[in-house]
CSV table of C-alpha atoms and ligand atoms in Angstrom, one decimal:
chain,number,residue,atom,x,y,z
A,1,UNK,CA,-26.2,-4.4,21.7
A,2,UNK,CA,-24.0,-1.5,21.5
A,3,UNK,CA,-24.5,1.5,22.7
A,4,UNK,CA,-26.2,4.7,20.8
A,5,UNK,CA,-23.3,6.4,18.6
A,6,UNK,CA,-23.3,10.5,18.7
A,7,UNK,CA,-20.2,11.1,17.5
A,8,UNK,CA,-17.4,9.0,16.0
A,9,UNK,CA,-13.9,10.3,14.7
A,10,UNK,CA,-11.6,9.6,12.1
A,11,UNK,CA,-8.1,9.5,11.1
A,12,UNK,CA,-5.7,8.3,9.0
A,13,UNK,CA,-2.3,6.8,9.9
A,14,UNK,CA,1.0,5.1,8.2
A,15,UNK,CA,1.9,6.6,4.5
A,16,UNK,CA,-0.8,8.4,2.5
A,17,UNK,CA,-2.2,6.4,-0.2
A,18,UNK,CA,-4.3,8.2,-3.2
A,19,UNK,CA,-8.1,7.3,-2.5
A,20,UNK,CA,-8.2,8.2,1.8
A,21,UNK,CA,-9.8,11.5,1.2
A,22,UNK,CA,-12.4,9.5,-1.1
A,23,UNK,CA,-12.6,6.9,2.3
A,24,UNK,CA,-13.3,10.3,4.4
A,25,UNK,CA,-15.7,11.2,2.4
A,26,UNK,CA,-17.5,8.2,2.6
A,27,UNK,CA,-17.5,8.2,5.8
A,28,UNK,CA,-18.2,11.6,6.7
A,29,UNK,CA,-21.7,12.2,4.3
A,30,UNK,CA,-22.9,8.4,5.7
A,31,UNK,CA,-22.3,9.6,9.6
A,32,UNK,CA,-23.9,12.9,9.2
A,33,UNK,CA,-26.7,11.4,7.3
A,34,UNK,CA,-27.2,9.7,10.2
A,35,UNK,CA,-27.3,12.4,12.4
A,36,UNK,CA,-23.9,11.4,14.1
A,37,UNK,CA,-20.8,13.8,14.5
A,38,UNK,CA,-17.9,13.3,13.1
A,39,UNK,CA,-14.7,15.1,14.3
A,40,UNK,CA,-11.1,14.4,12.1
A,41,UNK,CA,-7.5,13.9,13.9
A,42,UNK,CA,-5.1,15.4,12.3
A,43,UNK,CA,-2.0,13.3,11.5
A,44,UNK,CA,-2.7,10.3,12.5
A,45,UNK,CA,-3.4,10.4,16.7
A,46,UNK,CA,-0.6,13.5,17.0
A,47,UNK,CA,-4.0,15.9,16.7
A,48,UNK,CA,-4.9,15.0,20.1
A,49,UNK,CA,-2.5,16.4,21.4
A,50,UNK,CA,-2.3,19.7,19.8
A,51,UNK,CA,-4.3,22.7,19.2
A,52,UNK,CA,-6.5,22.8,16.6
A,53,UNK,CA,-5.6,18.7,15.8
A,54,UNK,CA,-9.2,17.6,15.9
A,55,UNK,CA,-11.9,19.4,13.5
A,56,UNK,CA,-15.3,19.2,12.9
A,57,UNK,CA,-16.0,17.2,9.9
A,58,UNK,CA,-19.1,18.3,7.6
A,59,UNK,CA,-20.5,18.0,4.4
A,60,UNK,CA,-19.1,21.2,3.5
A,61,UNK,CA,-16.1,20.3,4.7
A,62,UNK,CA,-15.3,17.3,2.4
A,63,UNK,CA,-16.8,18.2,-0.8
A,64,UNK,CA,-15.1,17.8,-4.0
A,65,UNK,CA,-12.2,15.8,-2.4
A,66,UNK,CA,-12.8,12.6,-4.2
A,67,UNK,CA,-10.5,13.4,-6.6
A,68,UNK,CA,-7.8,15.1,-4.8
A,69,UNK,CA,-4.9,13.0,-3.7
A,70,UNK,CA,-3.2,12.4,-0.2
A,71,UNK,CA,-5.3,12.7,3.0
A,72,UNK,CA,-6.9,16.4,4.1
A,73,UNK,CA,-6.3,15.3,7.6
A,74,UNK,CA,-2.5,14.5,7.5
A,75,UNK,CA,-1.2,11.3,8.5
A,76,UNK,CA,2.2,9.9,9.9
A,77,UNK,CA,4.2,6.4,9.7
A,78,UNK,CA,6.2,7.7,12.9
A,79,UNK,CA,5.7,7.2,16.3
A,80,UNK,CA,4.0,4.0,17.6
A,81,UNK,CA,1.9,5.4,20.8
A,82,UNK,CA,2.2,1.9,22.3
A,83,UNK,CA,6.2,2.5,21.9
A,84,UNK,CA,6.6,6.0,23.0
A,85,UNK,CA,4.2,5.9,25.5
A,86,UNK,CA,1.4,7.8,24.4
A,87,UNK,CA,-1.2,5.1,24.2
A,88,UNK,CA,-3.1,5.7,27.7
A,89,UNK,CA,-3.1,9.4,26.4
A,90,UNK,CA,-5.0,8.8,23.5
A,91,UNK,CA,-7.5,6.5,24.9
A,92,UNK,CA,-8.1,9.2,27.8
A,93,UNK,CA,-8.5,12.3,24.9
A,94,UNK,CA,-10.9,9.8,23.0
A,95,UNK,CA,-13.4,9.5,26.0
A,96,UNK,CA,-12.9,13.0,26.9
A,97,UNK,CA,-14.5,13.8,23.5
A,98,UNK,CA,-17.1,11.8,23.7
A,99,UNK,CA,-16.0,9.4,20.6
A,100,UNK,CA,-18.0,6.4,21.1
A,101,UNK,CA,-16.5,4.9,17.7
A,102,UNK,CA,-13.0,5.9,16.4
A,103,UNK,CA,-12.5,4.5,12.6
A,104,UNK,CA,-8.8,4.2,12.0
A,105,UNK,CA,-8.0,4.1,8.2
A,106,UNK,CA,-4.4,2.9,7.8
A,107,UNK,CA,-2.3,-0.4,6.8
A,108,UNK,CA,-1.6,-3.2,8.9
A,109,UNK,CA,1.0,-1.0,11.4
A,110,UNK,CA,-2.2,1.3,11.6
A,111,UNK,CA,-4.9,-1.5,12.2
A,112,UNK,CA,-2.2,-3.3,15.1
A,113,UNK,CA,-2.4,-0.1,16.7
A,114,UNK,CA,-6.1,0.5,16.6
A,115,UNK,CA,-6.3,-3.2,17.6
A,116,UNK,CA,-4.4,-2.5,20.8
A,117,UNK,CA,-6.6,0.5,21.3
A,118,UNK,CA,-9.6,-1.6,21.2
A,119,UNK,CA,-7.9,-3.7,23.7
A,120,UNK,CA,-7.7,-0.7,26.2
A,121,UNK,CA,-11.6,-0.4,25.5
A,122,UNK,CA,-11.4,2.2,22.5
A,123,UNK,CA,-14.3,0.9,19.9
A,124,UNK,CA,-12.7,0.8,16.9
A,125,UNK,CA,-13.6,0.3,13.5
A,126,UNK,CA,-10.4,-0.3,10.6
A,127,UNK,CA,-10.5,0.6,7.2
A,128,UNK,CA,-7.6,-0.3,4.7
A,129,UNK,CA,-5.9,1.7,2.7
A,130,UNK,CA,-2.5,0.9,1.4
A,131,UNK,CA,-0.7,0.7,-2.2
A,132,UNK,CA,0.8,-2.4,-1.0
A,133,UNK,CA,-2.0,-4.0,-1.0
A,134,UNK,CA,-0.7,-6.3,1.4
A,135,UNK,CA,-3.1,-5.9,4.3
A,136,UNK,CA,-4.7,-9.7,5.3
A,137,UNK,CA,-7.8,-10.6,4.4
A,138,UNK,CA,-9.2,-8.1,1.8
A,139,UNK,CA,-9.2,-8.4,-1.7
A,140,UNK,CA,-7.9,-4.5,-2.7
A,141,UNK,CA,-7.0,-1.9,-1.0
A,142,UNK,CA,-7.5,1.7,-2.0
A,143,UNK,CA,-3.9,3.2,-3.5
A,144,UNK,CA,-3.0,-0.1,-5.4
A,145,UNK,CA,-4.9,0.7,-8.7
A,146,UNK,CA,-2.9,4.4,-8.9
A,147,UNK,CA,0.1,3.0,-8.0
A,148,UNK,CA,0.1,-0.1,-10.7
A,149,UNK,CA,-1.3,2.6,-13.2
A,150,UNK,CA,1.4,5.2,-12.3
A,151,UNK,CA,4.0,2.5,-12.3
A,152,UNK,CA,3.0,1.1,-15.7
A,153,UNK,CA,2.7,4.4,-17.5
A,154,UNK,CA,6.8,4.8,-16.4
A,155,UNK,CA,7.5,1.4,-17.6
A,156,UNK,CA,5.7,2.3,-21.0
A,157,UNK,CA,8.4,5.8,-20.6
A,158,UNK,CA,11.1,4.1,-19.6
A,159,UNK,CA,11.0,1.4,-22.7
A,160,UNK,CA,11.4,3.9,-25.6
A,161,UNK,CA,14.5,5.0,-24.4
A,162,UNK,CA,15.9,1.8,-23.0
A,163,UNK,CA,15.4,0.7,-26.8
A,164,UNK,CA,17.2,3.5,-28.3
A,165,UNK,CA,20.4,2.7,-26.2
A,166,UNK,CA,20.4,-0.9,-26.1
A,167,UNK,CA,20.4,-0.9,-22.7
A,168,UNK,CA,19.0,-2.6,-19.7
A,169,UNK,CA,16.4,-0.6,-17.3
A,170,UNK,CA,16.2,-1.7,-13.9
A,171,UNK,CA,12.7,-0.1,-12.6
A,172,UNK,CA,12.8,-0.2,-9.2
A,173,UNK,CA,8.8,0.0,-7.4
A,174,UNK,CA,7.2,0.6,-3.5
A,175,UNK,CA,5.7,-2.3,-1.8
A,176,UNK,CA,7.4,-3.2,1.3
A,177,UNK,CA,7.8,-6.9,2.1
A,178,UNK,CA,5.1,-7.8,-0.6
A,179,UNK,CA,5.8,-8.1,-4.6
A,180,UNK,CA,1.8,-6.6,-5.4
A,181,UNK,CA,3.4,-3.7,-7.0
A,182,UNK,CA,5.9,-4.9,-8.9
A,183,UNK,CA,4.0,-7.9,-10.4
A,184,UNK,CA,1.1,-5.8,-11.6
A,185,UNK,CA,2.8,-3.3,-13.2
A,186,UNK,CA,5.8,-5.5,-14.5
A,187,UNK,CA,3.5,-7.6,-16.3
A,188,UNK,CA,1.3,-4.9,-17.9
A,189,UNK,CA,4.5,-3.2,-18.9
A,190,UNK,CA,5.6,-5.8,-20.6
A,191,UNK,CA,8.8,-6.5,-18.3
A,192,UNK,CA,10.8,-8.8,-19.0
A,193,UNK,CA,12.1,-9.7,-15.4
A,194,UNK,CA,10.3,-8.9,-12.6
A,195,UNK,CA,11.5,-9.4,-8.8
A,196,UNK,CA,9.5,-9.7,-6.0
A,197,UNK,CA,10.4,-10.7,-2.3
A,198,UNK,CA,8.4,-13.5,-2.1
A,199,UNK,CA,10.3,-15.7,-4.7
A,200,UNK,CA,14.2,-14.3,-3.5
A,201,UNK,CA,16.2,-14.3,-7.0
A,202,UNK,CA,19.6,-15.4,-9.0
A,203,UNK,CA,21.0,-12.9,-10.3
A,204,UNK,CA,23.1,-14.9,-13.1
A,205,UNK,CA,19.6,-16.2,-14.3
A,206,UNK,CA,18.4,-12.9,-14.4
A,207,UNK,CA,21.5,-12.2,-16.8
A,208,UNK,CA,20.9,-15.4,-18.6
A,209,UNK,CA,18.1,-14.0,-19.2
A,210,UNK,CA,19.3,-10.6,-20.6
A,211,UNK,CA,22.0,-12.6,-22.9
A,212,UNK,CA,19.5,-15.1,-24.3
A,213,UNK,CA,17.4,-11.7,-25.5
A,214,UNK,CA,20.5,-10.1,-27.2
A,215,UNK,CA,21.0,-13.3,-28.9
A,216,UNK,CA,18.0,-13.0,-30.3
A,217,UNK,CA,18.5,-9.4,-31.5
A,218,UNK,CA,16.8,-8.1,-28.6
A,219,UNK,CA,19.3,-5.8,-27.7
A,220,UNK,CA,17.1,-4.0,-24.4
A,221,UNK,CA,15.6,-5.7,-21.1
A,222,UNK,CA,13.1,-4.3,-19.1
A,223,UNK,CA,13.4,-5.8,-15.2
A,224,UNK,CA,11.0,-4.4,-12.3
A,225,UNK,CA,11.9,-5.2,-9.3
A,226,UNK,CA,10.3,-4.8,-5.9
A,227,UNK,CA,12.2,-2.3,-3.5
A,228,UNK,CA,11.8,-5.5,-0.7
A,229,UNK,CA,13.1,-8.2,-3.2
A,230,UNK,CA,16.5,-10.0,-1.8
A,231,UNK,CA,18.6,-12.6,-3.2
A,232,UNK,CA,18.4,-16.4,-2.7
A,233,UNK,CA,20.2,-16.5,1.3
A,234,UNK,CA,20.6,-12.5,1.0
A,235,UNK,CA,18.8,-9.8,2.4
A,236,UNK,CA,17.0,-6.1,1.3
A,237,UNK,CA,18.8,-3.5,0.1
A,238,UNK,CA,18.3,-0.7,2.7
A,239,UNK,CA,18.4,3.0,2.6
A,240,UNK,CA,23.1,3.3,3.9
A,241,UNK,CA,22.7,4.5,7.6
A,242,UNK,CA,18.8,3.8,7.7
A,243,UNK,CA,16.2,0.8,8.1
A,244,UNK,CA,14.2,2.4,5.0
A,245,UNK,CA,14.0,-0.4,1.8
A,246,UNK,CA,15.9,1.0,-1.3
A,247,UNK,CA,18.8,1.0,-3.7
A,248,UNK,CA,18.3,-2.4,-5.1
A,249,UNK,CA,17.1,-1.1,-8.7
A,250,UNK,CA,21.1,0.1,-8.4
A,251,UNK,CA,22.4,-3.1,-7.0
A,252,UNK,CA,20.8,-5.0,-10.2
A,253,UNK,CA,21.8,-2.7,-12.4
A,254,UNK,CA,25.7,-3.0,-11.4
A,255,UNK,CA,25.7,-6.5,-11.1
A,256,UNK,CA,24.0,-6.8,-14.8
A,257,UNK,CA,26.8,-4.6,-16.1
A,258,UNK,CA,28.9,-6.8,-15.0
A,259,UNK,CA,27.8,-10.0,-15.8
A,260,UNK,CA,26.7,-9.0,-18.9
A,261,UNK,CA,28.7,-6.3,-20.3
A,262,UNK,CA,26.2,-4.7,-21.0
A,263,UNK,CA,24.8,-1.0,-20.2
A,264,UNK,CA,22.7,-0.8,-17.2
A,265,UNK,CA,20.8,2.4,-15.7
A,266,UNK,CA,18.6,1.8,-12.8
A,267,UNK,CA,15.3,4.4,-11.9
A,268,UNK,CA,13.7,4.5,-8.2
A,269,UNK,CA,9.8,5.7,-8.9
A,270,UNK,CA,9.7,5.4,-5.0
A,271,UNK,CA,7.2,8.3,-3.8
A,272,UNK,CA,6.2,9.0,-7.0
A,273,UNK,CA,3.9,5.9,-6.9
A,274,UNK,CA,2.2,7.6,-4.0
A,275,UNK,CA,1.5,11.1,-5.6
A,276,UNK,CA,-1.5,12.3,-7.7
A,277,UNK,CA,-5.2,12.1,-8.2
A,278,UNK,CA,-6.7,8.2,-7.3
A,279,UNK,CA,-7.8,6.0,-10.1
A,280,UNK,CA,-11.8,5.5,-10.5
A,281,UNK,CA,-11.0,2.3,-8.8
A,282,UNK,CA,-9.7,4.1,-6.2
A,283,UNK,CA,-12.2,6.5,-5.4
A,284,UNK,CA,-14.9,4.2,-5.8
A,285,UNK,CA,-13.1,1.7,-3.2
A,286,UNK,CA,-12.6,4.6,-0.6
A,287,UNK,CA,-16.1,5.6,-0.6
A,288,UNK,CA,-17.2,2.0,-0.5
A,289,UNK,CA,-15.0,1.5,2.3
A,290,UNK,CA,-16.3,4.3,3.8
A,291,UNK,CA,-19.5,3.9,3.4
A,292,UNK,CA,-19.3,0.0,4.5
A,293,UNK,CA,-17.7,1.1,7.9
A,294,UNK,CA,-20.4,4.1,8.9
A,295,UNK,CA,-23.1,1.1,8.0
A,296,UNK,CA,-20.9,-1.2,10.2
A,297,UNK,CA,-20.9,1.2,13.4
A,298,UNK,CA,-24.7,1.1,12.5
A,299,UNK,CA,-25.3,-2.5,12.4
A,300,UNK,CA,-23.5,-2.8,16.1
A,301,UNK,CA,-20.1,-4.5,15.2
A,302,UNK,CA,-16.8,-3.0,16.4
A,303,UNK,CA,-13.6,-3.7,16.7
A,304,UNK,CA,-13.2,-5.4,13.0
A,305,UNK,CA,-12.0,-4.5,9.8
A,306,UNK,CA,-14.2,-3.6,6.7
A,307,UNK,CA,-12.9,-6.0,4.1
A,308,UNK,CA,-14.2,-6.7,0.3
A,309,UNK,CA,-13.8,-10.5,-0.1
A,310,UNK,CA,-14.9,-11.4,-3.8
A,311,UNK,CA,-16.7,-8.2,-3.7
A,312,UNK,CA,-18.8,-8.3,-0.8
A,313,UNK,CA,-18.1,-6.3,1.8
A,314,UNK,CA,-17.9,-8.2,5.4
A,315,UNK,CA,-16.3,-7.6,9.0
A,316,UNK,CA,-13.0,-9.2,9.5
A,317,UNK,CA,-11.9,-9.2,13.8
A,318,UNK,CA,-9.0,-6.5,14.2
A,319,UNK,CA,-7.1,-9.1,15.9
A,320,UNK,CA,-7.1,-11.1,12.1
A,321,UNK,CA,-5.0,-8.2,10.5
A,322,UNK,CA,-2.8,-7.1,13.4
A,323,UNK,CA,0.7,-7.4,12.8
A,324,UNK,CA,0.7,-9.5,9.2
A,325,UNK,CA,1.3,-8.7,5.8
A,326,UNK,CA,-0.4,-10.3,3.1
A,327,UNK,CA,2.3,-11.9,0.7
A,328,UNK,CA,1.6,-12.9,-2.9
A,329,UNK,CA,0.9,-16.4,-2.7
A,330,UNK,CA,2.7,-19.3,-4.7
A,331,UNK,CA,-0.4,-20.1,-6.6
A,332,UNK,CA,-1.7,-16.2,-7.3
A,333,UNK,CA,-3.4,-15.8,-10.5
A,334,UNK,CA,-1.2,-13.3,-12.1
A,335,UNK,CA,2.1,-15.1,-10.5
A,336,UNK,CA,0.7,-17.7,-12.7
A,337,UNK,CA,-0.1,-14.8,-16.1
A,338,UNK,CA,3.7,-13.7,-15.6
A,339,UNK,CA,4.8,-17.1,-16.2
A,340,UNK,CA,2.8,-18.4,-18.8
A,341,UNK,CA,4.1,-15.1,-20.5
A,342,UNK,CA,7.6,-16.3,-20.0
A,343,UNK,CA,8.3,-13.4,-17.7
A,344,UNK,CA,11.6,-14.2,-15.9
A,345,UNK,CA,11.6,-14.2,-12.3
A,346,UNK,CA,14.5,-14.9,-11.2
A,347,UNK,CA,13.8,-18.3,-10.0
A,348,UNK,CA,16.6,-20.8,-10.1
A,349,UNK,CA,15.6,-24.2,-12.0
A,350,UNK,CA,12.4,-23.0,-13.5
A,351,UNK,CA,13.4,-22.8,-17.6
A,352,UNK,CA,10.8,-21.0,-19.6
A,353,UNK,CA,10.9,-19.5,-23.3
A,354,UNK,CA,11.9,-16.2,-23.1
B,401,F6P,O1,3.6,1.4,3.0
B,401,F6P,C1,3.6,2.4,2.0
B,401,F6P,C2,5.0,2.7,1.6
B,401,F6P,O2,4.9,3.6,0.6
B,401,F6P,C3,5.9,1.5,1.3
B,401,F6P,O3,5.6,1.0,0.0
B,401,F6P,C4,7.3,2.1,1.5
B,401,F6P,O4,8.2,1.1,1.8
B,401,F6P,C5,7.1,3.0,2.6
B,401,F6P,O5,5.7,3.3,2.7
B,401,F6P,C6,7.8,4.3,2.5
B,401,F6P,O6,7.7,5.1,3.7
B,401,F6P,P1,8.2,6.6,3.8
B,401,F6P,O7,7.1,7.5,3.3
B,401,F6P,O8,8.4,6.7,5.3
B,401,F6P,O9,9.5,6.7,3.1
């Protein structure tokens, strides 16, 4: 049995995602209704380590922030602790204020961090949030639904103007190593490419592609691709001088011009996909979340994930999501939608109507 819980804290680590202040909420009104404390580190476990990095979390405190975008307590994709040596620090600040649970809301580099933590004897309890939606074993993670709407509504944009000028628009989209992104939105925008890293493309089909449409009078293409997508034996396109993903939306596009003669422009929605108030999926899946997690610390577990599989919400061991990403598998549902649609995906060999 575990023992009593007085006061647990929060945080939230790796990049924002719209729907974590909706996850804090949830969390926050089902501790205190419980009669536990909950204090907030700022910026992921930095807070410890500062003045005035950890606050007192209260009803008060986090009302009205469903709606609001980012994270009220900061966050950071920099600095692993168990890299720059801060780890034992943090486990030591943690039990010198009392925590008895910490809940760490983050992706997978967030999770494999609380994971080690709970290795060093921190309880923890991980919550996912991510628009990659590429954390293991969950079926949604808050930040996907804004960033496929966000991403769609510049696809729909980006179209009217890509017809005027006969031209091709390369759209480029977040989402790490994982295609989630870019296959959402690329099929409800009506693409008619779309890249992703998990099937690495050809080029000259993609310009087939592109040639057989302007044959038929379709002057325009629409192509999303994934900022982790990579040619077949190539690699990701990479930030010059950094190990950040992007620039392939302007790889594509040169490459079409010249294989196609055609006019190419190429648009990176990069952080915009991040930005702005969450979806109703959103909020509804960070206070679910949430909520699942402060009724998880009741029931006694620790040291697992809160994950939504077909709906339910169940416990999945941290040491199940550590250090994976969760790929879009060969036989996914709308992998399946895009071709039946005859959406090109750069795949060598596979010949579909266009
Ligand atoms: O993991 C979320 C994410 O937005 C990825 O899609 C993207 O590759 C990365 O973070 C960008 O990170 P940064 O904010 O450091 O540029």
């Amino acid at each position: 049995m575990a023992e009593p819980v007085r006061r647990i804290a929060i945080n939230t680590g790796g990049g924002d995602a719209p729907g974590l202040n909706a996850t804090i909420r949830g969390v926050v009104l089902g501790a205190v209704d419980r009669g536990w404390e909950v204090i907030g580190i700022r910026d992921g476990y930095d807070g410890l380590f500062h003045e005035d990095g950890v606050i007192e979390l209260d009803r008060d405190f986090v009302r009205d922030i469903t709606a609001v975008g980012g994270t009220i307590l900061g966050t950071t994709n920099r600095g692993n602790p168990f890299e720059n040596g801060q780890a034992d620090g943090i486990v030591a600040r943690l039990r010198q204020l009392k925590v008895d649970v910490m809940v760490a809301v983050g992706g997978d580099g967030s999770l494999t961090i609380g994971h080690k933590l709970s290795q060093l004897g921190v309880p923890v309890i991980g919550v996912p949030k991510t628009i990659d939606n590429d954390l293991e074993h969950t079926d949604q993670t808050p930040g996907f639904d804004t960033a496929v709407g966000f991403a769609t509504e510049c696809i729909d944009r980006l179209v009217s103007t890509t017809t005027s000028h006969d031209r091709i628009m390369v759209i480029e989209v977040m989402g790490r190593t994982t295609g989630w992104i870019a296959l959402y939105s690329g099929i409800a925008g009506a693409a008619h490419v779309v890249l992703i890293p998990e099937i690495p493309y050809d080029i000259n089909v993609v310009a087939r592609r592109v040639m057989e449409r302007a044959a038929r009078g379709q002057d325009y293409s629409i192509i999303v691709v994934a900022e982790g997508a990579k040619p077949i034996g190539g690699t990701e396109t990479v930030v010059e001088g950094t190990k950040r993903l992007g620039g392939i939306s302007q790889r594509i596009a040169e490459e079409l011009e010249t294989l196609t003669g055609k006019e190419a422009r190429y648009t990176n929605l990069g952080h915009l996909l991040r930005g702005g108030s969450p979806s109703a999926t959103d909020r509804l899946l960070g206070l679910r979340y949430g909520s699942e997690a402060v009724r998880a610390i009741a029931d006694g577990k620790r040291n697992v994930m809160i994950a939504l599989q077909r709906g339910e919400a169940v416990c999945v061991p941290l040491a199940e999501v550590a250090n994976r990403a969760r790929l879009v598998p060969a036989d996914d549902g709308a992998l399946r939608t895009a071709r039946a649609i005859g959406v090109c995906l750069g795949e060598q060999g596979v010949e579909i109507e266009p």
